[in-house]
DNA sequence: ATATATATTTAGTCATGCCTAAAAATTTGA
DNA sequence: TCAAATTTTTAGGCATGACTAAATATATAT
């Protein structure tokens, strides 16, 4: 059984692998986990000895199949619990991340599977992110990032790739909620911000926001 | 915020206080938590410094109001989660204890309260034990231990004070389930075992079993 | 090519929560 | 009452998972 700390490292390494399509560096992990690089090195050695990842000094790290399996199990639990909190306990999508960070470490395969069944085997969580099934498989819905949409075109918002409560509260305040239609009115070259229209209201959002919003393809 | 370990000590001290009506000794805590007495001393000092209990060297320990509040909060969470697992996720009463031991440490008052509401504010858990409300209050149903029932009399089984899966599986196998009627047929003086009748079937149970079974008064 | 900057690892430290072994306090019983 | 048994505490150690500071490896730029 991996510890909570080990699971958090593995989960983060998995996320970075997905984003970067490359070996993950010590510093990047350290930054994401708000830890020091030396602490990361310690943990990478430990996880390597436990045969959960491939660690090459000064090069980087890559999960092996055992590590990937753990990552997917933790992600599955995280997203199932988020779904439970929103659908059954009336939480908003901006409140669930922190609590799911705790619940994702509960060890009981039966619990996870019964929860999955109780929720009717959902395929996406409240943020539109895919939920791996019991075997770690999931089909990522084909999406495009909002920044790829051309001026004048409209898309349906289906996924947000940033779980922070502040970010999600900002979206909610601006009626940017899963399922809404977003029309691109104008793109600014100098700062990559764009003006969008939702429910006949127009406003501008910065590049940092745009890059986290994904539309149905 | 107390750590998981601190919460477990506080919970155990609370249980022992209830059972013994006296200061709790180091050795007793050690035995219950399968730890060494020296580890217990360390923790008692720590909890005393945190002002969660009154610790007197060589005498014993007693929770103060802050400690009691924490104990009741953990017990509340434990029993709410057990209820959730049985009522919503189709677990049996013998499977839930271990999982609830993990879930009871999740820190989110809102989660606890929403769960409570989702379950319709239950007052007892699947073992018949009372669930403290948000303010830590509960009304223990008046019960008598099965060993107090006289030969020939019948009572309704409403509470079991032993959560171990082995014990509960034994009860289930013998149709001893919450709500059933138990008639005392015969009491053996030499080993305090008794013969009971449930659903027209008679069998004998040992003193150790009898002392965990409680009937409606 | 090589000096400098950056990234990474190593070495040593610390708090937590556990342990063993030894010392000290308390209780028991002859 | 006082020696023996028991209980409890103290002292010192260990693994985990963090840290700082120093050393080393790699990358960059002139």
PDB file of N, CA, C and O in Angstrom, chain B residues 45-97:
ATOM      1  N   UNK B  45       1.351  13.281  27.100  1.00  0.00           N
ATOM      2  CA  UNK B  45       2.051  14.554  27.342  1.00  0.00           C
ATOM      3  C   UNK B  45       1.718  15.572  26.256  1.00  0.00           C
ATOM      4  O   UNK B  45       1.468  16.743  26.519  1.00  0.00           O
ATOM      5  N   UNK B  46       1.747  15.075  25.034  1.00  0.00           N
ATOM      6  CA  UNK B  46       1.502  15.950  23.891  1.00  0.00           C
ATOM      7  C   UNK B  46       0.075  16.500  23.924  1.00  0.00           C
ATOM      8  O   UNK B  46      -0.150  17.701  23.737  1.00  0.00           O
ATOM      9  N   UNK B  47      -0.885  15.627  24.173  1.00  0.00           N
ATOM     10  CA  UNK B  47      -2.283  16.047  24.191  1.00  0.00           C
ATOM     11  C   UNK B  47      -2.559  16.963  25.382  1.00  0.00           C
ATOM     12  O   UNK B  47      -3.410  17.860  25.303  1.00  0.00           O
ATOM     13  N   UNK B  48      -1.853  16.719  26.458  1.00  0.00           N
ATOM     14  CA  UNK B  48      -1.989  17.575  27.633  1.00  0.00           C
ATOM     15  C   UNK B  48      -1.476  18.978  27.311  1.00  0.00           C
ATOM     16  O   UNK B  48      -2.105  19.985  27.655  1.00  0.00           O
ATOM     17  N   UNK B  49      -0.334  19.037  26.631  1.00  0.00           N
ATOM     18  CA  UNK B  49       0.235  20.327  26.245  1.00  0.00           C
ATOM     19  C   UNK B  49      -0.701  21.062  25.293  1.00  0.00           C
ATOM     20  O   UNK B  49      -0.781  22.288  25.294  1.00  0.00           O
ATOM     21  N   UNK B  50      -1.406  20.310  24.478  1.00  0.00           N
ATOM     22  CA  UNK B  50      -2.380  20.902  23.543  1.00  0.00           C
ATOM     23  C   UNK B  50      -3.695  21.228  24.232  1.00  0.00           C
ATOM     24  O   UNK B  50      -4.661  21.628  23.582  1.00  0.00           O
ATOM     25  N   UNK B  51      -3.748  20.965  25.509  1.00  0.00           N
ATOM     26  CA  UNK B  51      -4.923  21.284  26.325  1.00  0.00           C
ATOM     27  C   UNK B  51      -6.190  20.554  25.863  1.00  0.00           C
ATOM     28  O   UNK B  51      -7.273  21.139  25.778  1.00  0.00           O
ATOM     29  N   UNK B  52      -6.033  19.254  25.591  1.00  0.00           N
ATOM     30  CA  UNK B  52      -7.201  18.456  25.202  1.00  0.00           C
ATOM     31  C   UNK B  52      -7.597  17.473  26.299  1.00  0.00           C
ATOM     32  O   UNK B  52      -8.652  16.853  26.236  1.00  0.00           O
ATOM     33  N   UNK B  53      -6.724  17.329  27.305  1.00  0.00           N
ATOM     34  CA  UNK B  53      -7.032  16.423  28.411  1.00  0.00           C
ATOM     35  C   UNK B  53      -6.215  16.789  29.643  1.00  0.00           C
ATOM     36  O   UNK B  53      -5.255  17.557  29.565  1.00  0.00           O
ATOM     37  N   UNK B  54      -6.648  16.219  30.783  1.00  0.00           N
ATOM     38  CA  UNK B  54      -5.933  16.417  32.041  1.00  0.00           C
ATOM     39  C   UNK B  54      -5.106  15.178  32.312  1.00  0.00           C
ATOM     40  O   UNK B  54      -5.652  14.087  32.474  1.00  0.00           O
ATOM     41  N   UNK B  55      -3.806  15.374  32.356  1.00  0.00           N
ATOM     42  CA  UNK B  55      -2.905  14.232  32.550  1.00  0.00           C
ATOM     43  C   UNK B  55      -2.148  14.415  33.853  1.00  0.00           C
ATOM     44  O   UNK B  55      -1.467  15.427  34.054  1.00  0.00           O
ATOM     45  N   UNK B  56      -2.279  13.436  34.747  1.00  0.00           N
ATOM     46  CA  UNK B  56      -1.506  13.460  35.995  1.00  0.00           C
ATOM     47  C   UNK B  56      -0.604  12.235  36.018  1.00  0.00           C
ATOM     48  O   UNK B  56      -1.088  11.098  36.012  1.00  0.00           O
ATOM     49  N   UNK B  57       0.691  12.487  36.076  1.00  0.00           N
ATOM     50  CA  UNK B  57       1.668  11.397  36.094  1.00  0.00           C
ATOM     51  C   UNK B  57       1.312  10.328  37.113  1.00  0.00           C
ATOM     52  O   UNK B  57       0.985  10.643  38.265  1.00  0.00           O
ATOM     53  N   UNK B  58       1.405   9.120  36.702  1.00  0.00           N
ATOM     54  CA  UNK B  58       1.181   7.943  37.558  1.00  0.00           C
ATOM     55  C   UNK B  58      -0.262   7.808  38.031  1.00  0.00           C
ATOM     56  O   UNK B  58      -0.608   6.873  38.730  1.00  0.00           O
ATOM     57  N   UNK B  59      -1.104   8.758  37.683  1.00  0.00           N
ATOM     58  CA  UNK B  59      -2.495   8.708  38.150  1.00  0.00           C
ATOM     59  C   UNK B  59      -3.415   8.280  37.009  1.00  0.00           C
ATOM     60  O   UNK B  59      -4.116   7.265  37.085  1.00  0.00           O
ATOM     61  N   UNK B  60      -3.383   9.036  35.932  1.00  0.00           N
ATOM     62  CA  UNK B  60      -4.258   8.706  34.815  1.00  0.00           C
ATOM     63  C   UNK B  60      -4.643   9.941  34.054  1.00  0.00           C
ATOM     64  O   UNK B  60      -4.077  11.026  34.266  1.00  0.00           O
ATOM     65  N   UNK B  61      -5.618   9.791  33.189  1.00  0.00           N
ATOM     66  CA  UNK B  61      -5.936  10.843  32.257  1.00  0.00           C
ATOM     67  C   UNK B  61      -7.453  10.988  32.131  1.00  0.00           C
ATOM     68  O   UNK B  61      -8.201  10.039  32.343  1.00  0.00           O
ATOM     69  N   UNK B  62      -7.876  12.199  31.836  1.00  0.00           N
ATOM     70  CA  UNK B  62      -9.296  12.500  31.733  1.00  0.00           C
ATOM     71  C   UNK B  62      -9.451  13.566  30.664  1.00  0.00           C
ATOM     72  O   UNK B  62      -8.728  14.554  30.669  1.00  0.00           O
ATOM     73  N   UNK B  63     -10.364  13.388  29.725  1.00  0.00           N
ATOM     74  CA  UNK B  63     -10.581  14.411  28.702  1.00  0.00           C
ATOM     75  C   UNK B  63     -11.148  15.665  29.343  1.00  0.00           C
ATOM     76  O   UNK B  63     -11.934  15.590  30.284  1.00  0.00           O
ATOM     77  N   UNK B  64     -10.782  16.820  28.824  1.00  0.00           N
ATOM     78  CA  UNK B  64     -11.474  18.048  29.209  1.00  0.00           C
ATOM     79  C   UNK B  64     -12.551  18.322  28.147  1.00  0.00           C
ATOM     80  O   UNK B  64     -12.754  17.500  27.251  1.00  0.00           O
ATOM     81  N   UNK B  65     -13.203  19.460  28.233  1.00  0.00           N
ATOM     82  CA  UNK B  65     -14.345  19.670  27.327  1.00  0.00           C
ATOM     83  C   UNK B  65     -13.900  19.747  25.867  1.00  0.00           C
ATOM     84  O   UNK B  65     -14.598  19.283  24.967  1.00  0.00           O
ATOM     85  N   UNK B  66     -12.703  20.318  25.639  1.00  0.00           N
ATOM     86  CA  UNK B  66     -12.211  20.370  24.265  1.00  0.00           C
ATOM     87  C   UNK B  66     -11.947  18.974  23.721  1.00  0.00           C
ATOM     88  O   UNK B  66     -12.260  18.673  22.561  1.00  0.00           O
ATOM     89  N   UNK B  67     -11.359  18.126  24.552  1.00  0.00           N
ATOM     90  CA  UNK B  67     -11.081  16.756  24.133  1.00  0.00           C
ATOM     91  C   UNK B  67     -12.361  15.978  23.883  1.00  0.00           C
ATOM     92  O   UNK B  67     -12.471  15.219  22.910  1.00  0.00           O
ATOM     93  N   UNK B  68     -13.319  16.209  24.769  1.00  0.00           N
ATOM     94  CA  UNK B  68     -14.591  15.501  24.625  1.00  0.00           C
ATOM     95  C   UNK B  68     -15.287  15.910  23.321  1.00  0.00           C
ATOM     96  O   UNK B  68     -15.877  15.093  22.624  1.00  0.00           O
ATOM     97  N   UNK B  69     -15.178  17.183  23.013  1.00  0.00           N
ATOM     98  CA  UNK B  69     -15.790  17.678  21.779  1.00  0.00           C
ATOM     99  C   UNK B  69     -15.198  16.978  20.548  1.00  0.00           C
ATOM    100  O   UNK B  69     -15.924  16.583  19.634  1.00  0.00           O
ATOM    101  N   UNK B  70     -13.868  16.845  20.571  1.00  0.00           N
ATOM    102  CA  UNK B  70     -13.212  16.152  19.462  1.00  0.00           C
ATOM    103  C   UNK B  70     -13.658  14.689  19.407  1.00  0.00           C
ATOM    104  O   UNK B  70     -13.974  14.159  18.340  1.00  0.00           O
ATOM    105  N   UNK B  71     -13.687  14.041  20.564  1.00  0.00           N
ATOM    106  CA  UNK B  71     -14.105  12.629  20.605  1.00  0.00           C
ATOM    107  C   UNK B  71     -15.493  12.471  19.993  1.00  0.00           C
ATOM    108  O   UNK B  71     -15.721  11.594  19.152  1.00  0.00           O
ATOM    109  N   UNK B  72     -16.398  13.343  20.410  1.00  0.00           N
ATOM    110  CA  UNK B  72     -17.777  13.218  19.925  1.00  0.00           C
ATOM    111  C   UNK B  72     -17.875  13.502  18.428  1.00  0.00           C
ATOM    112  O   UNK B  72     -18.662  12.882  17.718  1.00  0.00           O
ATOM    113  N   UNK B  73     -17.056  14.419  17.946  1.00  0.00           N
ATOM    114  CA  UNK B  73     -17.052  14.710  16.519  1.00  0.00           C
ATOM    115  C   UNK B  73     -16.571  13.499  15.715  1.00  0.00           C
ATOM    116  O   UNK B  73     -17.131  13.162  14.668  1.00  0.00           O
ATOM    117  N   UNK B  74     -15.528  12.849  16.221  1.00  0.00           N
ATOM    118  CA  UNK B  74     -15.006  11.670  15.512  1.00  0.00           C
ATOM    119  C   UNK B  74     -16.020  10.532  15.555  1.00  0.00           C
ATOM    120  O   UNK B  74     -16.267   9.861  14.544  1.00  0.00           O
ATOM    121  N   UNK B  75     -16.640  10.341  16.721  1.00  0.00           N
ATOM    122  CA  UNK B  75     -17.651   9.281  16.864  1.00  0.00           C
ATOM    123  C   UNK B  75     -18.839   9.568  15.939  1.00  0.00           C
ATOM    124  O   UNK B  75     -19.363   8.679  15.271  1.00  0.00           O
ATOM    125  N   UNK B  76     -19.235  10.833  15.908  1.00  0.00           N
ATOM    126  CA  UNK B  76     -20.333  11.231  15.014  1.00  0.00           C
ATOM    127  C   UNK B  76     -20.018  10.873  13.573  1.00  0.00           C
ATOM    128  O   UNK B  76     -20.821  10.259  12.866  1.00  0.00           O
ATOM    129  N   UNK B  77     -18.808  11.238  13.117  1.00  0.00           N
ATOM    130  CA  UNK B  77     -18.436  10.948  11.743  1.00  0.00           C
ATOM    131  C   UNK B  77     -18.394   9.440  11.491  1.00  0.00           C
ATOM    132  O   UNK B  77     -18.916   8.957  10.484  1.00  0.00           O
ATOM    133  N   UNK B  78     -17.778   8.724  12.433  1.00  0.00           N
ATOM    134  CA  UNK B  78     -17.682   7.269  12.285  1.00  0.00           C
ATOM    135  C   UNK B  78     -19.066   6.647  12.080  1.00  0.00           C
ATOM    136  O   UNK B  78     -19.291   5.869  11.145  1.00  0.00           O
ATOM    137  N   UNK B  79     -19.992   7.021  12.923  1.00  0.00           N
ATOM    138  CA  UNK B  79     -21.313   6.376  12.884  1.00  0.00           C
ATOM    139  C   UNK B  79     -22.157   6.854  11.705  1.00  0.00           C
ATOM    140  O   UNK B  79     -22.951   6.085  11.153  1.00  0.00           O
ATOM    141  N   UNK B  80     -21.981   8.100  11.310  1.00  0.00           N
ATOM    142  CA  UNK B  80     -22.683   8.567  10.112  1.00  0.00           C
ATOM    143  C   UNK B  80     -22.180   7.821   8.877  1.00  0.00           C
ATOM    144  O   UNK B  80     -22.967   7.372   8.043  1.00  0.00           O
ATOM    145  N   UNK B  81     -20.860   7.673   8.772  1.00  0.00           N
ATOM    146  CA  UNK B  81     -20.318   6.959   7.607  1.00  0.00           C
ATOM    147  C   UNK B  81     -20.762   5.506   7.614  1.00  0.00           C
ATOM    148  O   UNK B  81     -21.079   4.935   6.573  1.00  0.00           O
ATOM    149  N   UNK B  82     -20.793   4.865   8.780  1.00  0.00           N
ATOM    150  CA  UNK B  82     -21.262   3.475   8.851  1.00  0.00           C
ATOM    151  C   UNK B  82     -22.706   3.396   8.352  1.00  0.00           C
ATOM    152  O   UNK B  82     -23.072   2.484   7.613  1.00  0.00           O
ATOM    153  N   UNK B  83     -23.496   4.354   8.757  1.00  0.00           N
ATOM    154  CA  UNK B  83     -24.895   4.373   8.321  1.00  0.00           C
ATOM    155  C   UNK B  83     -24.978   4.547   6.808  1.00  0.00           C
ATOM    156  O   UNK B  83     -25.733   3.853   6.119  1.00  0.00           O
ATOM    157  N   UNK B  84     -24.173   5.460   6.294  1.00  0.00           N
ATOM    158  CA  UNK B  84     -24.124   5.679   4.840  1.00  0.00           C
ATOM    159  C   UNK B  84     -23.752   4.390   4.095  1.00  0.00           C
ATOM    160  O   UNK B  84     -24.403   4.013   3.111  1.00  0.00           O
ATOM    161  N   UNK B  85     -22.730   3.736   4.583  1.00  0.00           N
ATOM    162  CA  UNK B  85     -22.241   2.533   3.896  1.00  0.00           C
ATOM    163  C   UNK B  85     -23.298   1.443   3.860  1.00  0.00           C
ATOM    164  O   UNK B  85     -23.489   0.768   2.848  1.00  0.00           O
ATOM    165  N   UNK B  86     -24.021   1.290   4.972  1.00  0.00           N
ATOM    166  CA  UNK B  86     -25.040   0.237   5.023  1.00  0.00           C
ATOM    167  C   UNK B  86     -26.292   0.648   4.240  1.00  0.00           C
ATOM    168  O   UNK B  86     -26.804  -0.110   3.424  1.00  0.00           O
ATOM    169  N   UNK B  87     -26.746   1.865   4.460  1.00  0.00           N
ATOM    170  CA  UNK B  87     -28.038   2.254   3.878  1.00  0.00           C
ATOM    171  C   UNK B  87     -27.959   2.641   2.408  1.00  0.00           C
ATOM    172  O   UNK B  87     -28.908   2.427   1.665  1.00  0.00           O
ATOM    173  N   UNK B  88     -26.839   3.237   2.002  1.00  0.00           N
ATOM    174  CA  UNK B  88     -26.753   3.711   0.616  1.00  0.00           C
ATOM    175  C   UNK B  88     -25.878   2.833  -0.269  1.00  0.00           C
ATOM    176  O   UNK B  88     -26.111   2.734  -1.464  1.00  0.00           O
ATOM    177  N   UNK B  89     -24.828   2.252   0.302  1.00  0.00           N
ATOM    178  CA  UNK B  89     -23.907   1.490  -0.540  1.00  0.00           C
ATOM    179  C   UNK B  89     -24.011  -0.018  -0.338  1.00  0.00           C
ATOM    180  O   UNK B  89     -23.131  -0.768  -0.784  1.00  0.00           O
ATOM    181  N   UNK B  90     -25.053  -0.471   0.360  1.00  0.00           N
ATOM    182  CA  UNK B  90     -25.316  -1.905   0.482  1.00  0.00           C
ATOM    183  C   UNK B  90     -24.223  -2.721   1.147  1.00  0.00           C
ATOM    184  O   UNK B  90     -24.040  -3.894   0.808  1.00  0.00           O
ATOM    185  N   UNK B  91     -23.526  -2.109   2.077  1.00  0.00           N
ATOM    186  CA  UNK B  91     -22.586  -2.896   2.868  1.00  0.00           C
ATOM    187  C   UNK B  91     -23.349  -3.593   3.991  1.00  0.00           C
ATOM    188  O   UNK B  91     -24.429  -3.144   4.392  1.00  0.00           O
ATOM    189  N   UNK B  92     -22.791  -4.699   4.485  1.00  0.00           N
ATOM    190  CA  UNK B  92     -23.386  -5.342   5.652  1.00  0.00           C
ATOM    191  C   UNK B  92     -22.785  -4.729   6.909  1.00  0.00           C
ATOM    192  O   UNK B  92     -21.707  -4.139   6.879  1.00  0.00           O
ATOM    193  N   UNK B  93     -23.466  -4.878   8.032  1.00  0.00           N
ATOM    194  CA  UNK B  93     -23.003  -4.245   9.281  1.00  0.00           C
ATOM    195  C   UNK B  93     -21.640  -4.751   9.743  1.00  0.00           C
ATOM    196  O   UNK B  93     -20.992  -4.125  10.548  1.00  0.00           O
ATOM    197  N   UNK B  94     -21.219  -5.907   9.214  1.00  0.00           N
ATOM    198  CA  UNK B  94     -19.922  -6.445   9.636  1.00  0.00           C
ATOM    199  C   UNK B  94     -18.766  -5.911   8.791  1.00  0.00           C
ATOM    200  O   UNK B  94     -17.607  -6.129   9.111  1.00  0.00           O
ATOM    201  N   UNK B  95     -19.067  -5.216   7.711  1.00  0.00           N
ATOM    202  CA  UNK B  95     -17.995  -4.755   6.815  1.00  0.00           C
ATOM    203  C   UNK B  95     -17.602  -3.297   7.027  1.00  0.00           C
ATOM    204  O   UNK B  95     -16.604  -2.836   6.478  1.00  0.00           O
ATOM    205  N   UNK B  96     -18.410  -2.562   7.778  1.00  0.00           N
ATOM    206  CA  UNK B  96     -18.271  -1.105   7.736  1.00  0.00           C
ATOM    207  C   UNK B  96     -17.256  -0.504   8.711  1.00  0.00           C
ATOM    208  O   UNK B  96     -16.773   0.598   8.497  1.00  0.00           O
ATOM    209  N   UNK B  97     -16.939  -1.239   9.759  1.00  0.00           N
ATOM    210  CA  UNK B  97     -16.111  -0.634  10.813  1.00  0.00           C
ATOM    211  C   UNK B  97     -14.748  -0.146  10.311  1.00  0.00           C
ATOM    212  O   UNK B  97     -14.368   1.002  10.519  1.00  0.00           O
TER     213      UNK B  97
END
